[in-house]
CSV table of C-alpha atoms and ligand atoms in Angstrom, one decimal:
chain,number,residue,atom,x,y,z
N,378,UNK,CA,74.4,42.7,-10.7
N,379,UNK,CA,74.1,44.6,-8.0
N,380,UNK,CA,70.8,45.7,-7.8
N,381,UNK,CA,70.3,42.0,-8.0
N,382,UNK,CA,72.4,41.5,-5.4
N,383,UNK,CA,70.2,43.7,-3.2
N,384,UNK,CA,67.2,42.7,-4.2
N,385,UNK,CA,68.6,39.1,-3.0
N,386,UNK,CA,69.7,40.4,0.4
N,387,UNK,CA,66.2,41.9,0.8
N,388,UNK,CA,64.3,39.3,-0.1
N,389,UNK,CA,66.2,37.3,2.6
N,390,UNK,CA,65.7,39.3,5.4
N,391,UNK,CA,62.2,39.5,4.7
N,392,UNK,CA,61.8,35.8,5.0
N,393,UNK,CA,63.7,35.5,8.0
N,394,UNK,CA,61.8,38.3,9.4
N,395,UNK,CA,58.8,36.7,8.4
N,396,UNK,CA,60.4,33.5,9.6
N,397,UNK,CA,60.8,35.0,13.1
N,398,UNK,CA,57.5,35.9,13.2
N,399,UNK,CA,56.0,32.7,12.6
N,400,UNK,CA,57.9,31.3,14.9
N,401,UNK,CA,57.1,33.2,17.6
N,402,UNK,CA,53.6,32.9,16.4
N,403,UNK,CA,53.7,29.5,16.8
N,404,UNK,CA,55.6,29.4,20.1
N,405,UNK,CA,52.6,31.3,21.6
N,406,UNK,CA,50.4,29.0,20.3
N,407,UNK,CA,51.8,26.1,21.2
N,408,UNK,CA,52.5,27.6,24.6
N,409,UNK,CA,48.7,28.0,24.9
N,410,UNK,CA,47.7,24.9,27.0
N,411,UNK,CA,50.4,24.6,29.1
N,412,UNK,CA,50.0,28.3,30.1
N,413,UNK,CA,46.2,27.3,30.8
N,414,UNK,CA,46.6,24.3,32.1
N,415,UNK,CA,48.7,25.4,35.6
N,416,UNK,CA,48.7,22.1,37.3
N,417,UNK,CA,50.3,18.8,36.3
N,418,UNK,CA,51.6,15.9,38.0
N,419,UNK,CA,55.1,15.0,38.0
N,420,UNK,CA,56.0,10.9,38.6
N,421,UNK,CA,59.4,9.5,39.4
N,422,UNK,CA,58.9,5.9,38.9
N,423,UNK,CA,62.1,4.4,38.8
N,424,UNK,CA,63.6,0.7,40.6
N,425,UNK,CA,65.0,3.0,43.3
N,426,UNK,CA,61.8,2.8,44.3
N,427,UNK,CA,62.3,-1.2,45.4
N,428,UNK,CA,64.8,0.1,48.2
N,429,UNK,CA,63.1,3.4,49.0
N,430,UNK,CA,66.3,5.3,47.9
N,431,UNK,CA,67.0,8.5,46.4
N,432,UNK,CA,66.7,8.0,42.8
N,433,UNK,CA,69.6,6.8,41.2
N,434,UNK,CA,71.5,10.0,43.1
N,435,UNK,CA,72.2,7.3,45.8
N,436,UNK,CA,75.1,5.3,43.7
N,437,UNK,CA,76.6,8.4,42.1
N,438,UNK,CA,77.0,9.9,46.0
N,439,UNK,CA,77.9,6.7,46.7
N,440,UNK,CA,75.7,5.9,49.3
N,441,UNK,CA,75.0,2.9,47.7
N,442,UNK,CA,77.6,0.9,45.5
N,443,UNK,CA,76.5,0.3,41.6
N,444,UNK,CA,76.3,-3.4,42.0
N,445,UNK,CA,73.9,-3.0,45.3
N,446,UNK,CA,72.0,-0.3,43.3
N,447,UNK,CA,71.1,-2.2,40.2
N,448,UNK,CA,69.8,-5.1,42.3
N,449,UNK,CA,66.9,-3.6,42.7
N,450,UNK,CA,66.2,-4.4,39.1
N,451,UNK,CA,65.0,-8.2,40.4
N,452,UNK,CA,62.9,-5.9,42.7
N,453,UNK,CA,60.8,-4.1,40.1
N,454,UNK,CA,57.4,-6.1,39.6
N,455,UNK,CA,54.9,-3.2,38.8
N,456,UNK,CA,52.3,-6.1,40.2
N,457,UNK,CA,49.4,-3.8,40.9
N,458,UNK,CA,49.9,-1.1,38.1
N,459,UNK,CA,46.9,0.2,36.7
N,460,UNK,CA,47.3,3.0,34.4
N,461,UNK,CA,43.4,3.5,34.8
N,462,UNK,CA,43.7,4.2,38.5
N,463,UNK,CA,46.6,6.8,37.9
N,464,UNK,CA,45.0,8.3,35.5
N,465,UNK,CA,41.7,8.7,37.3
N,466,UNK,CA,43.4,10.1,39.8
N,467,UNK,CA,45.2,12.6,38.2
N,468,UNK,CA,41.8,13.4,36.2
N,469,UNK,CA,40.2,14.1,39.7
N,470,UNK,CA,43.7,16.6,41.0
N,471,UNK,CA,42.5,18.6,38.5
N,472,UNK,CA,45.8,18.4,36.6
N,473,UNK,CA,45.5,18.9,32.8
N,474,UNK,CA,49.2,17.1,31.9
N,475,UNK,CA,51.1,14.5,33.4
N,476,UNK,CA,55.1,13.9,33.1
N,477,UNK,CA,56.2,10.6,33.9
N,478,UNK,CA,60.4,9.4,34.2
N,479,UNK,CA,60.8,7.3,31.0
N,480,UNK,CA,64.7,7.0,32.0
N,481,UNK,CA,66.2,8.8,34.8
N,482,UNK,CA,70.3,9.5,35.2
N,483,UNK,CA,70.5,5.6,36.7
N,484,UNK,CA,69.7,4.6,32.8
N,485,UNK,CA,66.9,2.6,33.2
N,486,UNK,CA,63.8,2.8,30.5
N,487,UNK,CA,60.6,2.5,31.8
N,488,UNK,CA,59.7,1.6,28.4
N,489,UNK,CA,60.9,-0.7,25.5
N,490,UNK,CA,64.2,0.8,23.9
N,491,UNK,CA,65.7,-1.1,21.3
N,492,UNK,CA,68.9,1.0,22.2
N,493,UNK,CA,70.4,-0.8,25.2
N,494,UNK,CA,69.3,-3.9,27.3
N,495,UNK,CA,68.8,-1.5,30.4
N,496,UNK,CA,64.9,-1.6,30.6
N,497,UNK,CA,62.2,-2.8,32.9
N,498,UNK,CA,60.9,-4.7,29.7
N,499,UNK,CA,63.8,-6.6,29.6
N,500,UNK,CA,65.9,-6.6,32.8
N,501,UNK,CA,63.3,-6.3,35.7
N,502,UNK,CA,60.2,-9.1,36.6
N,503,UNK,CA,57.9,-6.2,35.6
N,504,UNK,CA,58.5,-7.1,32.1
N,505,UNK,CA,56.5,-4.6,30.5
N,506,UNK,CA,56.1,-0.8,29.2
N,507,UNK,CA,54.8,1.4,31.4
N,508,UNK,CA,54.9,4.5,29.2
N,509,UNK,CA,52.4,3.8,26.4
N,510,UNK,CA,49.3,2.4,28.9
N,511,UNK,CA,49.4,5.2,30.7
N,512,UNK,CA,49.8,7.8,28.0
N,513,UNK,CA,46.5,5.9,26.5
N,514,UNK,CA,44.1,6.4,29.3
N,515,UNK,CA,45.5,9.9,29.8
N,516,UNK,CA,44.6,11.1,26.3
N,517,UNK,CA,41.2,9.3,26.5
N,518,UNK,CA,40.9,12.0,29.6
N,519,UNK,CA,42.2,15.1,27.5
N,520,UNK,CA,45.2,15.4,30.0
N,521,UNK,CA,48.3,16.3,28.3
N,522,UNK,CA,51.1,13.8,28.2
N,523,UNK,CA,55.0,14.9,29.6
N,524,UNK,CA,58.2,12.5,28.8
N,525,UNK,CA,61.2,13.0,31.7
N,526,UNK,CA,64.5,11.9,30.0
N,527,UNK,CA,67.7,12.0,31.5
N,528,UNK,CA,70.1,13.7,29.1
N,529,UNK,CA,72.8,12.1,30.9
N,530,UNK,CA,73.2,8.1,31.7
N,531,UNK,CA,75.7,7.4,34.5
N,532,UNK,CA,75.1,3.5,33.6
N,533,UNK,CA,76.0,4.0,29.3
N,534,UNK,CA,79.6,2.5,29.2
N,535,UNK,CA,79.9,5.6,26.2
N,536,UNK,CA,79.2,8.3,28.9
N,537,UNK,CA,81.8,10.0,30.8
N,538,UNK,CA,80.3,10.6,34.3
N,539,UNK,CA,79.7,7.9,36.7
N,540,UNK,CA,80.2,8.4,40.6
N,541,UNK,CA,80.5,11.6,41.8
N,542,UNK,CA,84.4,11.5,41.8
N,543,UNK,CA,85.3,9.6,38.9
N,544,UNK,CA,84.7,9.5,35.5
N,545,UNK,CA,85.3,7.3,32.8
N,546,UNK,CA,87.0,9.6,30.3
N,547,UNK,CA,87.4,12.8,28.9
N,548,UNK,CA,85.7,14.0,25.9
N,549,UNK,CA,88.5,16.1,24.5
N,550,UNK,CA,90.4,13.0,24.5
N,551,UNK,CA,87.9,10.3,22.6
N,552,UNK,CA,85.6,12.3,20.7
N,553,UNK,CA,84.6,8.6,18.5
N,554,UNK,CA,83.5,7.3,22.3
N,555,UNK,CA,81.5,10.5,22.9
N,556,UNK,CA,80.2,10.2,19.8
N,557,UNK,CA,79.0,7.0,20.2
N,558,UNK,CA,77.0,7.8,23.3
N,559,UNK,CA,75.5,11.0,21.2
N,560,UNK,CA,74.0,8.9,19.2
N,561,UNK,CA,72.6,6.4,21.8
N,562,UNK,CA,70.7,9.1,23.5
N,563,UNK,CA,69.8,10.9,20.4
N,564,UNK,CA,68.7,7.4,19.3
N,565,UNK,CA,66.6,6.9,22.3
N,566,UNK,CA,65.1,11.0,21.8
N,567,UNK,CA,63.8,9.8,18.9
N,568,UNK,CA,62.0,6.7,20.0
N,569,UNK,CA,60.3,7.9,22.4
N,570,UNK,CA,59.2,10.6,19.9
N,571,UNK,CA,57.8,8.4,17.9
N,572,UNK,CA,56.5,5.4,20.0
N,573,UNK,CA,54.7,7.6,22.3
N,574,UNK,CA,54.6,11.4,20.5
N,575,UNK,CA,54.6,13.1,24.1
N,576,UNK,CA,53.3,16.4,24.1
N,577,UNK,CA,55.7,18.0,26.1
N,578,UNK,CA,59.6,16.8,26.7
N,579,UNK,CA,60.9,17.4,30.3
N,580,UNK,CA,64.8,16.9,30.3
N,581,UNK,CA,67.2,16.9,33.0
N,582,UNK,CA,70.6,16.4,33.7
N,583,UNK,CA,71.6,19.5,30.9
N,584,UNK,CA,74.2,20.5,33.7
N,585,UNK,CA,77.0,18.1,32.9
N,586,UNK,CA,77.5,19.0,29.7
N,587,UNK,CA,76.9,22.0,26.8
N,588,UNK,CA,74.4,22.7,24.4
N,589,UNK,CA,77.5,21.8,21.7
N,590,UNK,CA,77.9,18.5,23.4
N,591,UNK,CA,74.5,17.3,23.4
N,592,UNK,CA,73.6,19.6,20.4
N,593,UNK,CA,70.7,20.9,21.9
N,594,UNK,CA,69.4,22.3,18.7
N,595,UNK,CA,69.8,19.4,16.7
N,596,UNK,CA,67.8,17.5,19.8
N,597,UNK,CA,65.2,20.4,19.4
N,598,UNK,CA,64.9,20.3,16.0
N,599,UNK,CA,64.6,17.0,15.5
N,600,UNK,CA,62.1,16.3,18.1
N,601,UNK,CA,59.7,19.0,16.0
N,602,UNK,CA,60.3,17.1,13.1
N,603,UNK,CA,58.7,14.5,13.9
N,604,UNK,CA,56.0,16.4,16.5
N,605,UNK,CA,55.7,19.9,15.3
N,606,UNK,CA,53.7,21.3,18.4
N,607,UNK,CA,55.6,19.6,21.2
N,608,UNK,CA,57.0,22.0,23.9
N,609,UNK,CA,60.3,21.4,26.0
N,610,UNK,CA,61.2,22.4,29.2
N,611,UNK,CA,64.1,24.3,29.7
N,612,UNK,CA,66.5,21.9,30.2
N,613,UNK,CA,68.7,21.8,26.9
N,614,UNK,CA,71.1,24.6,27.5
N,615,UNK,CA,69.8,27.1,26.3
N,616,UNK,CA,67.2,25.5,23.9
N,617,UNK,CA,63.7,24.9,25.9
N,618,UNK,CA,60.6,26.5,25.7
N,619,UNK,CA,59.9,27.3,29.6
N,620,UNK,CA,61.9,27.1,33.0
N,621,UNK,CA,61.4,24.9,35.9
N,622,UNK,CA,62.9,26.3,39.2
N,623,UNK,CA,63.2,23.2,41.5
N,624,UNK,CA,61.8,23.3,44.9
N,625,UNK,CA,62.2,27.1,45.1
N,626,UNK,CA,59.1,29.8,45.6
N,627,UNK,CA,59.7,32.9,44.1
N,628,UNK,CA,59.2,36.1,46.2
N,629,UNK,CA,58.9,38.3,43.4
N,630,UNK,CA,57.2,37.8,40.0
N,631,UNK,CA,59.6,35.5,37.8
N,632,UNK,CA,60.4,37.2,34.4
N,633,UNK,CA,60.1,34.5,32.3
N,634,UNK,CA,57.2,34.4,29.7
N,635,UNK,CA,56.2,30.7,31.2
N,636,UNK,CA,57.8,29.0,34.3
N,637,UNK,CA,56.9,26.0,35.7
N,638,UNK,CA,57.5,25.1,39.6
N,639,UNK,CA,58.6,21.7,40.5
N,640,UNK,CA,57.8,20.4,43.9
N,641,UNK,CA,58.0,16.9,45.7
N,642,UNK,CA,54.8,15.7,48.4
N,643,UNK,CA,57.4,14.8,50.7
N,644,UNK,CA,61.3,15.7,50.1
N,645,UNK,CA,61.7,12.9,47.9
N,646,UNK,CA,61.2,12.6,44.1
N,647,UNK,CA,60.7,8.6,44.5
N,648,UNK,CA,59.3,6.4,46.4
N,649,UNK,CA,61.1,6.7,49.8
N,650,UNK,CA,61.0,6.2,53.6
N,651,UNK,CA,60.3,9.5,54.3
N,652,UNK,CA,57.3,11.0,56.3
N,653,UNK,CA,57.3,14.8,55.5
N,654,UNK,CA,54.5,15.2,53.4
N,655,UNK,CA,53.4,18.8,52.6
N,656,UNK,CA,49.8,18.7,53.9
N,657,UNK,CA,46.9,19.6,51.8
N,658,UNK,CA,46.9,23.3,52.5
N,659,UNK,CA,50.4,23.6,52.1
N,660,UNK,CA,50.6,22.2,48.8
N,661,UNK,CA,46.9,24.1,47.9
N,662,UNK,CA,48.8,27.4,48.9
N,663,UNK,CA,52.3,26.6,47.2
N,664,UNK,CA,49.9,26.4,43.9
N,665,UNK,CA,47.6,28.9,44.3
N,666,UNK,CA,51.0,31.4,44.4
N,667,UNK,CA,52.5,29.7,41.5
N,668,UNK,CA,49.2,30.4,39.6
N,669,UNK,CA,48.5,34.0,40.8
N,670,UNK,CA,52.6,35.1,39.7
N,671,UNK,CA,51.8,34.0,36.0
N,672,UNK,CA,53.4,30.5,36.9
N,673,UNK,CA,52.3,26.3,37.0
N,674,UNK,CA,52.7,23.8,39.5
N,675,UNK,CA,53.9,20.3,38.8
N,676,UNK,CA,53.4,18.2,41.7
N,677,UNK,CA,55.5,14.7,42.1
N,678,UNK,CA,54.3,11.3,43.5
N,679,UNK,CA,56.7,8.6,43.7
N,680,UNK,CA,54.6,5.0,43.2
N,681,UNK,CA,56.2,2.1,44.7
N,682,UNK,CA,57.6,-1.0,42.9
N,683,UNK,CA,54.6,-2.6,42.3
N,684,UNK,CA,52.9,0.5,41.1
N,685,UNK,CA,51.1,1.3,43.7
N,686,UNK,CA,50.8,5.0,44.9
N,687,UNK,CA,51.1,5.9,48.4
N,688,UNK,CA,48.3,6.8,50.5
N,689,UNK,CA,49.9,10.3,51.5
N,690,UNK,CA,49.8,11.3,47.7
N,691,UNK,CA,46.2,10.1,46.7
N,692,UNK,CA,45.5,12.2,50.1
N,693,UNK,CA,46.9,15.0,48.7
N,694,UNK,CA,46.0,15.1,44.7
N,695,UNK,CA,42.2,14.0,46.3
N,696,UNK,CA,41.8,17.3,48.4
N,697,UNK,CA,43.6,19.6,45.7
N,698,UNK,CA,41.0,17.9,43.2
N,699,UNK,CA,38.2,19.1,45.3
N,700,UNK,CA,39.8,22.4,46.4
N,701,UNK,CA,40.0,22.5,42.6
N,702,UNK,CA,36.1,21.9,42.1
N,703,UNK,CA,34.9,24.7,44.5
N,704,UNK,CA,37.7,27.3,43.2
N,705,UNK,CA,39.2,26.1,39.6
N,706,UNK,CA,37.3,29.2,38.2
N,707,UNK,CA,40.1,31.3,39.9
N,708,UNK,CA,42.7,28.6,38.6
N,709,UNK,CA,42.4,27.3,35.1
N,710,UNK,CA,42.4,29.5,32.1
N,711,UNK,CA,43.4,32.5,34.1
N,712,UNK,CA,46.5,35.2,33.7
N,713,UNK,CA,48.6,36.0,36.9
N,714,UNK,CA,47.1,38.5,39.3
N,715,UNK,CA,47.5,42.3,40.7
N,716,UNK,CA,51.5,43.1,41.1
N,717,UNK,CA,52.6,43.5,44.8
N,718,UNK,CA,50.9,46.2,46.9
N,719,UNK,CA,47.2,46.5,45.8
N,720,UNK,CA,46.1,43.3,48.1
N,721,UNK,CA,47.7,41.3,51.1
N,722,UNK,CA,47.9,37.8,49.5
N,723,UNK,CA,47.8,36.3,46.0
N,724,UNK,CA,45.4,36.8,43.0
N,725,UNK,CA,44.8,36.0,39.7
N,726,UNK,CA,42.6,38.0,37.0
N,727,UNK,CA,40.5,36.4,34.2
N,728,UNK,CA,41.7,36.4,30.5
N,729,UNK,CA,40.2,39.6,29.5
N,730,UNK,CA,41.2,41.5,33.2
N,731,UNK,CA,37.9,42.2,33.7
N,732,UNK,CA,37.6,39.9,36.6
N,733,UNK,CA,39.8,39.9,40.0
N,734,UNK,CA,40.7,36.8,42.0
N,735,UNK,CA,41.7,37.4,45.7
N,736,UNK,CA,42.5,34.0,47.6
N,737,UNK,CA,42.1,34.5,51.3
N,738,UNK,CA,44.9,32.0,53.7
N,739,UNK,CA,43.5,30.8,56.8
N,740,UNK,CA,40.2,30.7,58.3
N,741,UNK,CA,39.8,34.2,60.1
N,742,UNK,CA,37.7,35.8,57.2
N,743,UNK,CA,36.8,39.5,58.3
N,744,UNK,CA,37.2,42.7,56.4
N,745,UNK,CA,39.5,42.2,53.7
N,746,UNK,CA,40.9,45.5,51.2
N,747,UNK,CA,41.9,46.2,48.0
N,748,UNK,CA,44.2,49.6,47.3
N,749,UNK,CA,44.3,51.2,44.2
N,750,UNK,CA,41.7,50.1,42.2
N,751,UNK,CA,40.5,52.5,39.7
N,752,UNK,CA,37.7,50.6,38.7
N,753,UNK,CA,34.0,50.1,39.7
N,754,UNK,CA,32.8,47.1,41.1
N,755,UNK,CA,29.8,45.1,39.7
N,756,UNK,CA,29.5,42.1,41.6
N,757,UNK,CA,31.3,40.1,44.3
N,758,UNK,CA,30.8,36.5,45.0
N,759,UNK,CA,32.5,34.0,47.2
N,760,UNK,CA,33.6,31.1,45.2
N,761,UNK,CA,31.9,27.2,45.8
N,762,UNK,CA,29.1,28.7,47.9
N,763,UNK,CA,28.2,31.4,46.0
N,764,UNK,CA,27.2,34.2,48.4
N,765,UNK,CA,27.4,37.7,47.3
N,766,UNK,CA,29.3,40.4,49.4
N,767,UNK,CA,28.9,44.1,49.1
N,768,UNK,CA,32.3,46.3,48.9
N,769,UNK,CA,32.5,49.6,50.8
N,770,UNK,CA,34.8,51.9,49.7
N,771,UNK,CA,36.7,54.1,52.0
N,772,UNK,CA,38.6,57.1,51.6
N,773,UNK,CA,37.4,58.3,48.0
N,774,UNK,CA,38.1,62.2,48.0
N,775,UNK,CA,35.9,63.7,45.2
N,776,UNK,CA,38.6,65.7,43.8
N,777,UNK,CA,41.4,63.1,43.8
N,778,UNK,CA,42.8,60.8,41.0
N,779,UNK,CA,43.2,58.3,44.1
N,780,UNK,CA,40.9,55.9,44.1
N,781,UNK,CA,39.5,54.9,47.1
N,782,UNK,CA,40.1,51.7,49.1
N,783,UNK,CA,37.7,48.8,48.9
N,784,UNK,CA,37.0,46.9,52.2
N,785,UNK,CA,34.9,43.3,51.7
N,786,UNK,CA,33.6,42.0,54.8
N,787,UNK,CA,34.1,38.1,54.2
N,788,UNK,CA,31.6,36.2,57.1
N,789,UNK,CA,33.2,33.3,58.7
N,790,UNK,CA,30.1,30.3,57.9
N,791,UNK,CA,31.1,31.6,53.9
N,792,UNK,CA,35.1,30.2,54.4
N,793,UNK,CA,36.7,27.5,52.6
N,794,UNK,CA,38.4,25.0,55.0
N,795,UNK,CA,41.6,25.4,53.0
N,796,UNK,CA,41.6,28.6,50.6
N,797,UNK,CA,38.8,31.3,50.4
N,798,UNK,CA,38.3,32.8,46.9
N,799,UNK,CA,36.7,36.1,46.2
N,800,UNK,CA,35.6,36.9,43.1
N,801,UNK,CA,35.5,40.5,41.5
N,802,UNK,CA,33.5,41.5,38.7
N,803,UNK,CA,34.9,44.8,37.1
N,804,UNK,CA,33.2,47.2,34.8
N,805,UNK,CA,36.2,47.0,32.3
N,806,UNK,CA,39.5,45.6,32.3
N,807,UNK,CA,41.5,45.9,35.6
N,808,UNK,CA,43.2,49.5,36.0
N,809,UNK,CA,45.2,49.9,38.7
N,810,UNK,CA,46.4,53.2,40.7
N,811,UNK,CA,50.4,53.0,41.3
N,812,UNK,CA,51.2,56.0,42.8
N,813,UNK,CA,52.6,57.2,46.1
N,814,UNK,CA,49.2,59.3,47.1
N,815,UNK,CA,48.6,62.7,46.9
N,816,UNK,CA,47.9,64.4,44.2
N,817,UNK,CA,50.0,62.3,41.5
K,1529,GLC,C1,66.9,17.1,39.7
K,1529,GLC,C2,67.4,15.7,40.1
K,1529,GLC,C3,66.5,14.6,39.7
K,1529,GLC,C4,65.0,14.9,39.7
K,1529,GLC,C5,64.7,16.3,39.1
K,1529,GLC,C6,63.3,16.7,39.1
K,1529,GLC,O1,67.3,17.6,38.5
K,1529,GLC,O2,68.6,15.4,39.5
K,1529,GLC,O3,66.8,13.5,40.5
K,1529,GLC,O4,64.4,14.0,38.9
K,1529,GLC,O5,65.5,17.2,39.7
K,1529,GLC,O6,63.1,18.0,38.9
């Protein structure tokens, strides 16, 4: 018996060993594209758009009242939308996955739910999906497909937050009414999982509540039920794939094994009166960091009422597309670059680490360095124009394990108007000197 009993415990432990591994396995797998991918394009479409106001934040901080807020239902027409358009654009950014808001925390589907009334489909003059026309032409274009969904729904008469100081109830006192909204959010999870099988889920609004009030692992499990390879953002409490700091750079290298950065054109997620758009080389150097410290960008338009995007933005996703076409060697399919030290701005490396990325800011050019880099160089070329540069290396005493340091000389007529990339060919995989000099 209890050799049996052993043999039982064994046998379990194997399989969830094995289990484990799989898992992981398949996390890494699945992870693949979106770690390849590095730029997507976020859209907050939404009827706060009608008004120009911050998405539905402006009621719950009251800067609005509800009634005024939801007005702008009547507003919503989506008269010129043409999910062709959008997704050309995106196509010609460069982007290789798209997340669009299918309900953000005001409660309002962009898409058909059978759930609750509170859709464009059937409460706004638009009176249509948006969601499955636009996933459609971005498939036919390879381009990944991202579902938004606000976890929270400070319209649902079952959910206990509404305007920043009040709320409707308290959960520990009405479990049955909590319960009720659980299943109207589960409800509309599972929908959108099967109407429109998005390949990746981007929640928001985890913070008011915890992973046992939303059951975050029941939400991820049953969302790879029914679409085994979707990956989620971290925005379940706990139970994501990947994190998404908002609007903040890292300085130093994030820890995470895939991070996603988050960034508005302007300082707005929707549509809005506001005229402080990032300019093209901003927004060209915000990514190119992301990229070169293991990390992806996911840059937001905000399309007005009638579905038209605003000039700004097509300005924007037009000049990264074609910064994109000169440099996207350094970009796509790459691995994060040299840690801090070896070169003074960011790089990435290819797959294999056999090739070096340097990205050059401004448009100086001039003798550029590398420190440390116990390699030997084959070959360097400047990105888009193709002209080879010869490295000179300074400083190599025969006897020391130092290597010596590389000076390129980049010529000014060889300069990208926005971002300069160098490219590196090594004789084997990148290996690096991290010492403090002398003779260690
Ligand atoms: C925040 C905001 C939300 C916005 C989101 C995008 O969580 O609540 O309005 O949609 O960030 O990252």
């Amino acid at each position: 018996m209890k050799k049996l009993l052993i043999a039982f415990v064994l046998l379990v432990s194997l399989t969830t060993n094995a289990q484990q591994k799989t898992d992981a396995g398949t996390i890494k797998d699945k992870m693949q594209w979106f770690a390849d991918a590095k730029l997507g394009i976020f859209i907050h479409a939404g009827i706060y758009a009608v008004n120009g106001i911050d998405e539905s934040w402006s009621f719950h901080n009251k800067k609005i009242t509800y009634a005024d807020y939801m007005k702008q239902l009547k507003g919503f027409t989506l008269k010129n939308y043409d999910p062709v358009a959008w997704a050309d654009l995106i196509q010609e950014s460069g982007a290789r996955y798209s997340v669009i808001t299918t309900k953000h925390h005001d409660g309002v589907s962009m898409y058909d739910t059978k759930m609750n009334k509170l859709s464009i489909v059937q409460a706004t003059p638009a009176k249509k999906d948006m969601i499955k026309p636009f996933f459609d032409e971005l498939r036919k274009r390879n381009i990944k497909c991202g579902a938004y969904f606000s976890l929270l729904d400070w319209s649902h008469p079952d959910y206990p937050g509404f305007l920043n100081d009040s709320s409707r109830y308290k959960i520990a006192n009405d479990y049955e009414r909590w319960n009720r909204y659980r299943s109207f959010f589960q409800g509309q999870i599972k929908e959108i999982n099967s109407m429109f099988k998005p390949d990746l889920w981007w929640f928001d609004g985890d913070w008011e509540r915890s992973a046992e009030e939303w059951e975050s692992q029941k939400v991820r499990s049953l969302i790879l039920a029914g679409n085994a390879n979707a990956i989620i953002n971290g925005r379940l409490q706990g139970y994501g794939d990947y994190d998404t700091p908002e609007q903040n750079f890292p300085v130093s290298r994030p820890k995470f094994n895939w991070w996603e950065l988050c960034m508005t054109t302007n300082d707005n997620w929707g549509f809005h009166h506001d005229n402080n758009w990032k300019t093209p080389y901003e927004v060209i150097s915000i990514f190119v960091d992301a990229v070169s410290n293991g990390g992806n960008l996911l840059l937001d338009m905000g399309p007005k009422e009638d579905g038209t995007i605003p000039a700004e933005q097509v300005n924007v996703l037009k000049e990264l597309g074609a910064w994109n076409k000169r440099n996207g060697e350094a970009i796509f399919n790459t691995i994060g670059g040299l840690p801090q030290g070896h070169f003074y701005g960011p790089t990435t490396l290819s797959k294999d680490s056999t090739t070096l990325y340097l990205f050059l800011h401004g448009s100086s050019g001039g003798n550029i360095m590398i420190k440390g880099l116990d390699n030997k160089i084959q070959d360097i070329t400047v990105l888009g124009s193709n002209t080879k540069l010869a490295p000179k290396v300074v400083g190599k005493i025969s006897w020391s394990p130092v290597p010596g340091l590389v000076y390129i000389n980049v010529p000014q007529n060889v300069l990208d108007k926005y971002i300069t990339v160098v490219k590196v060919k090594l004789d084997k995989p990148v290996k690096l000197y991290r010492g403090q000099g002398g003779l260690n």
